[in-house]
GROMACS .gro file of C-alpha atoms in nm:
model
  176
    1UNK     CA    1   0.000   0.000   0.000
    2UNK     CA    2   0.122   0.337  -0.071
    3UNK     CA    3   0.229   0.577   0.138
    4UNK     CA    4  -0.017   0.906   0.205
    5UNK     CA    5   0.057   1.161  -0.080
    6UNK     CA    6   0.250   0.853  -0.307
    7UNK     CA    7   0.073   0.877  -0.658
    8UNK     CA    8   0.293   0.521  -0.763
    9UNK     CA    9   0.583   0.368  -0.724
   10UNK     CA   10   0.846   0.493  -0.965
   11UNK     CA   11   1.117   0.278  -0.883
   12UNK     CA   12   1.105  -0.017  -0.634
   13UNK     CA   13   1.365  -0.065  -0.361
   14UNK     CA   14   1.449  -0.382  -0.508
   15UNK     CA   15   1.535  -0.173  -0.902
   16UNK     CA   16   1.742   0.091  -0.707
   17UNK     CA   17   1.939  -0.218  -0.511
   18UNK     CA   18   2.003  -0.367  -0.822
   19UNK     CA   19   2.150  -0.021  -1.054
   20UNK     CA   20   2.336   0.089  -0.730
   21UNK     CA   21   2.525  -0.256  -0.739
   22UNK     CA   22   2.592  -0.203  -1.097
   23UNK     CA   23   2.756   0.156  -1.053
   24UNK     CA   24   2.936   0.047  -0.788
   25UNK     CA   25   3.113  -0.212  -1.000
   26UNK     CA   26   3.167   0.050  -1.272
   27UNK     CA   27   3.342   0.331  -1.017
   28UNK     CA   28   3.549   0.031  -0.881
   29UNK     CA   29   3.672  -0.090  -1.191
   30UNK     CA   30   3.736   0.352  -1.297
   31UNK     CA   31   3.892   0.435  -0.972
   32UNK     CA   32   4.130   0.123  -0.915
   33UNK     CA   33   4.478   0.218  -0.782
   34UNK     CA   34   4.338   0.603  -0.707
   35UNK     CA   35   4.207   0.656  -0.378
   36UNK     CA   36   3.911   0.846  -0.508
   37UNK     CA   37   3.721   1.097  -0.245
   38UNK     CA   38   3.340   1.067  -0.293
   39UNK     CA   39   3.133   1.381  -0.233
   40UNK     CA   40   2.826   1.373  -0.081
   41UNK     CA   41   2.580   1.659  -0.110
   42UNK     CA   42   2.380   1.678   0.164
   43UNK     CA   43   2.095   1.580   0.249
   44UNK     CA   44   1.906   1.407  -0.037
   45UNK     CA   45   2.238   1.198  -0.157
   46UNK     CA   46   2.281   1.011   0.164
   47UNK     CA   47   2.099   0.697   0.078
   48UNK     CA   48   2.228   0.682  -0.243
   49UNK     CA   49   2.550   0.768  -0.099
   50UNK     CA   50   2.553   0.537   0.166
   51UNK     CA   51   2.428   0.255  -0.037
   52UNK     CA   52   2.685   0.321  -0.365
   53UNK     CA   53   2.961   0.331  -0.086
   54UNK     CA   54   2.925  -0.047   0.049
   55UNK     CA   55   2.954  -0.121  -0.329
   56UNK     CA   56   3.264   0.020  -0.376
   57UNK     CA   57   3.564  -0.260  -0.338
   58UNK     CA   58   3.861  -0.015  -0.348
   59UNK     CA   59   4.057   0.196  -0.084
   60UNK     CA   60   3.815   0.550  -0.095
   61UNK     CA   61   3.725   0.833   0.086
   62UNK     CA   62   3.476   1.056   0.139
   63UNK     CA   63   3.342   1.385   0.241
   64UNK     CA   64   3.029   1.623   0.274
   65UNK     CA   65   2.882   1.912   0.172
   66UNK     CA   66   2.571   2.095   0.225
   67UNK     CA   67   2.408   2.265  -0.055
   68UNK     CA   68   2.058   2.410  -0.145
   69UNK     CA   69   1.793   2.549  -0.398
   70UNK     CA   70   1.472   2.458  -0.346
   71UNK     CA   71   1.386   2.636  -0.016
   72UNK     CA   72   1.092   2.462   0.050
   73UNK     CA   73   0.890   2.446  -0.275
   74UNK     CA   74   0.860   2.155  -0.540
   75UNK     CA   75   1.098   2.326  -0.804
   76UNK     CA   76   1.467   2.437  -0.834
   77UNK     CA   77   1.448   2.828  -0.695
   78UNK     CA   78   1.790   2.833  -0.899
   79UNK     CA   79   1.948   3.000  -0.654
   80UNK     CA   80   2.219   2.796  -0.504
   81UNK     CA   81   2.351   2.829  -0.171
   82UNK     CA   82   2.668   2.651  -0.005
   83UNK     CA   83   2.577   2.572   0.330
   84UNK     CA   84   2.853   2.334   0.443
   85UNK     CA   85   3.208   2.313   0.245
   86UNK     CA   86   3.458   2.021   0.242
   87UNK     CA   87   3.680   1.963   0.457
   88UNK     CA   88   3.955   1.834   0.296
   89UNK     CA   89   4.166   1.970  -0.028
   90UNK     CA   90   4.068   1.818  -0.356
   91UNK     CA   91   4.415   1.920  -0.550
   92UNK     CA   92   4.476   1.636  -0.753
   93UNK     CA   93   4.254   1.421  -0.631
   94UNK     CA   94   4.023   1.221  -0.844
   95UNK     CA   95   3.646   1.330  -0.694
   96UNK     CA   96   3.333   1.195  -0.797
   97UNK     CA   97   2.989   1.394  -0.697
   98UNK     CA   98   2.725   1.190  -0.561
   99UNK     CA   99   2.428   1.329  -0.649
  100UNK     CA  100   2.025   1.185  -0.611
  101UNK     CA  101   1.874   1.386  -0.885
  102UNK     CA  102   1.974   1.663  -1.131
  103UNK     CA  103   1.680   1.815  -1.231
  104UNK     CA  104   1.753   2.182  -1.398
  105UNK     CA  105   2.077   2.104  -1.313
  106UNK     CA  106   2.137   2.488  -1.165
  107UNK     CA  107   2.307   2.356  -0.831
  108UNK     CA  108   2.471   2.082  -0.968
  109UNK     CA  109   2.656   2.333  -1.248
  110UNK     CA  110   2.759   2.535  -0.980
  111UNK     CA  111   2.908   2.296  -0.761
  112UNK     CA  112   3.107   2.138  -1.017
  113UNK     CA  113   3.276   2.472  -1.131
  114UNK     CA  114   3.339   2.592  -0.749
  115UNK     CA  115   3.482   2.237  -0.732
  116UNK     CA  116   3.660   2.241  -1.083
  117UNK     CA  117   3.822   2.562  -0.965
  118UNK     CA  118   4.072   2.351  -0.641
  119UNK     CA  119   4.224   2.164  -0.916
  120UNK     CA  120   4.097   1.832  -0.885
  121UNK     CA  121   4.297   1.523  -1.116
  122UNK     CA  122   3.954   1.434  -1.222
  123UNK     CA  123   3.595   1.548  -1.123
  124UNK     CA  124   3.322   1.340  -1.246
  125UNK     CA  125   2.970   1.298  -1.177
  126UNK     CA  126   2.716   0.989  -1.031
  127UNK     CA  127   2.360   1.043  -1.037
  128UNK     CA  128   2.076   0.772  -0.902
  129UNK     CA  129   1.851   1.013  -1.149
  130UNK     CA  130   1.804   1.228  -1.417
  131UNK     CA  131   1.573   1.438  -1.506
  132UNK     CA  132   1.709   1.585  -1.864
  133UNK     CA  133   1.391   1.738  -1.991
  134UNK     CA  134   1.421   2.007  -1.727
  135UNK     CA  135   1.792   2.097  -1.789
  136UNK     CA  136   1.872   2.463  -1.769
  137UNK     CA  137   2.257   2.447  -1.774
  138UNK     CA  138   2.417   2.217  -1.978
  139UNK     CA  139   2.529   1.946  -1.799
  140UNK     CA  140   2.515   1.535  -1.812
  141UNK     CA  141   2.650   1.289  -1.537
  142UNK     CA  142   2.899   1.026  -1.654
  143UNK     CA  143   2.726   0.812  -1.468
  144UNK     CA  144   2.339   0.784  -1.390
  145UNK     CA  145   2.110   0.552  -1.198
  146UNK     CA  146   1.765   0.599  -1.387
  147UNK     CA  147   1.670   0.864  -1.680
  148UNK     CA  148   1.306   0.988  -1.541
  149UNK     CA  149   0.981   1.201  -1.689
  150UNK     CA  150   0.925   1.565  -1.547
  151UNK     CA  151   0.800   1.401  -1.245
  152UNK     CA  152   0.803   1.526  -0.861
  153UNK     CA  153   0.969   1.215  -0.710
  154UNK     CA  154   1.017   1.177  -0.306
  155UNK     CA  155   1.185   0.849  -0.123
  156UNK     CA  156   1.498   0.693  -0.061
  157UNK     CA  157   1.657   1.041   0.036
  158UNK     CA  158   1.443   1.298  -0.147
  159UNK     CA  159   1.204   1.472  -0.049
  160UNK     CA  160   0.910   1.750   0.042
  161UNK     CA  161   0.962   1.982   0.329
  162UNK     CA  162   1.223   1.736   0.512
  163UNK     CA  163   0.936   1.436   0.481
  164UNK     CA  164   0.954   1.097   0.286
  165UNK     CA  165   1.283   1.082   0.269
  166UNK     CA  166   1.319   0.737   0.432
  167UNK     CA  167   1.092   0.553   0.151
  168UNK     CA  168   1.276   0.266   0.071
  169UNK     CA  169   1.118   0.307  -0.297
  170UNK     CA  170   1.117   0.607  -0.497
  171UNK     CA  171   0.754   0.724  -0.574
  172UNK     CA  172   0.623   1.027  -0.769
  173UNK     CA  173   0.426   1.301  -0.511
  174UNK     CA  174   0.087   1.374  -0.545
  175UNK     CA  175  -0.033   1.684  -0.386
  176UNK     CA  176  -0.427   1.519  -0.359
   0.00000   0.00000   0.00000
């Protein structure tokens, strides 16, 4: 059954087990030999995050930051705000951004640059989704969980006003 305000099921826990084992056998095989540092944007990644992480088989590390756009409304304000930095120096370090969703893509651009701009040996991008029909800026992940519609999605780390985010599924919101 459903949870209140869950339309459908987009993607069952048992789909988003399955991808997450894949792309952690592709970033293993990338990053072999190269102590890669993860990035985790808080707070929506942290499933994903968490989850990608176990799959990982190589010597890693990782770190946090806190970004924000969407205030508490449904779509991207496109203003983005850095809440929480890094705490360690990215200088030629191989970095991959763990994202849950790029939607416009308005945050996401702007991270990357601020991040491209410390010098990193590599700086690449994993996404559990993508949403490419809304895409402002011009950016694409090099890797990605699940291409999605123009849909509001909540679960497994996103969410609406700090709620759902501990669906195990992810399901598309409906306000009725």
């Amino acid at each position: 059954m459903p949870e209140h305000n869950v339309e459908r099921v987009l993607i069952s826990e048992s789909e988003i087990a399955e991808r997450v084992e894949q792309l952690g056998s592709l970033l293993t095989e990338k990053y072999r030999g190269k102590n890669p540092l993860f990035i985790c944007p808080l707070k929506g990644s942290v499933m994903f995050f968490a989850d990608l992480l176990r799959k990982i088989k190589i010597p890693c590390e990782i770190d946090f930051m806190a970004v924000s756009s969407y205030n508490s409304n449904t779509v991207s304000s496109g203003e983005v705000k850095i809440l929480k930095d890094l705490t360690c120096d990215i200088g030629g370090r191989y970095a991959v951004i763990v994202e849950d969703i790029i939607d416009t893509g308005n945050t996401l651009y702007e991270l990357k640059n601020m991040l491209e701009k410390r010098n990193p040996a590599s700086l690449e991008i994993c996404t559990l989704l993508d949403k490419p029909s809304r895409r402002v800026k011009k950016l694409d992940p090099d890797y990605c969980g699940f291409t999605i519609p123009d849909l509001f999605v909540i679960g497994y780390g996103m969410d609406l006003d700090e709620e759902y985010r501990n669906l195990p599924y992810i399901g598309v919101y409906s306000n009725t």
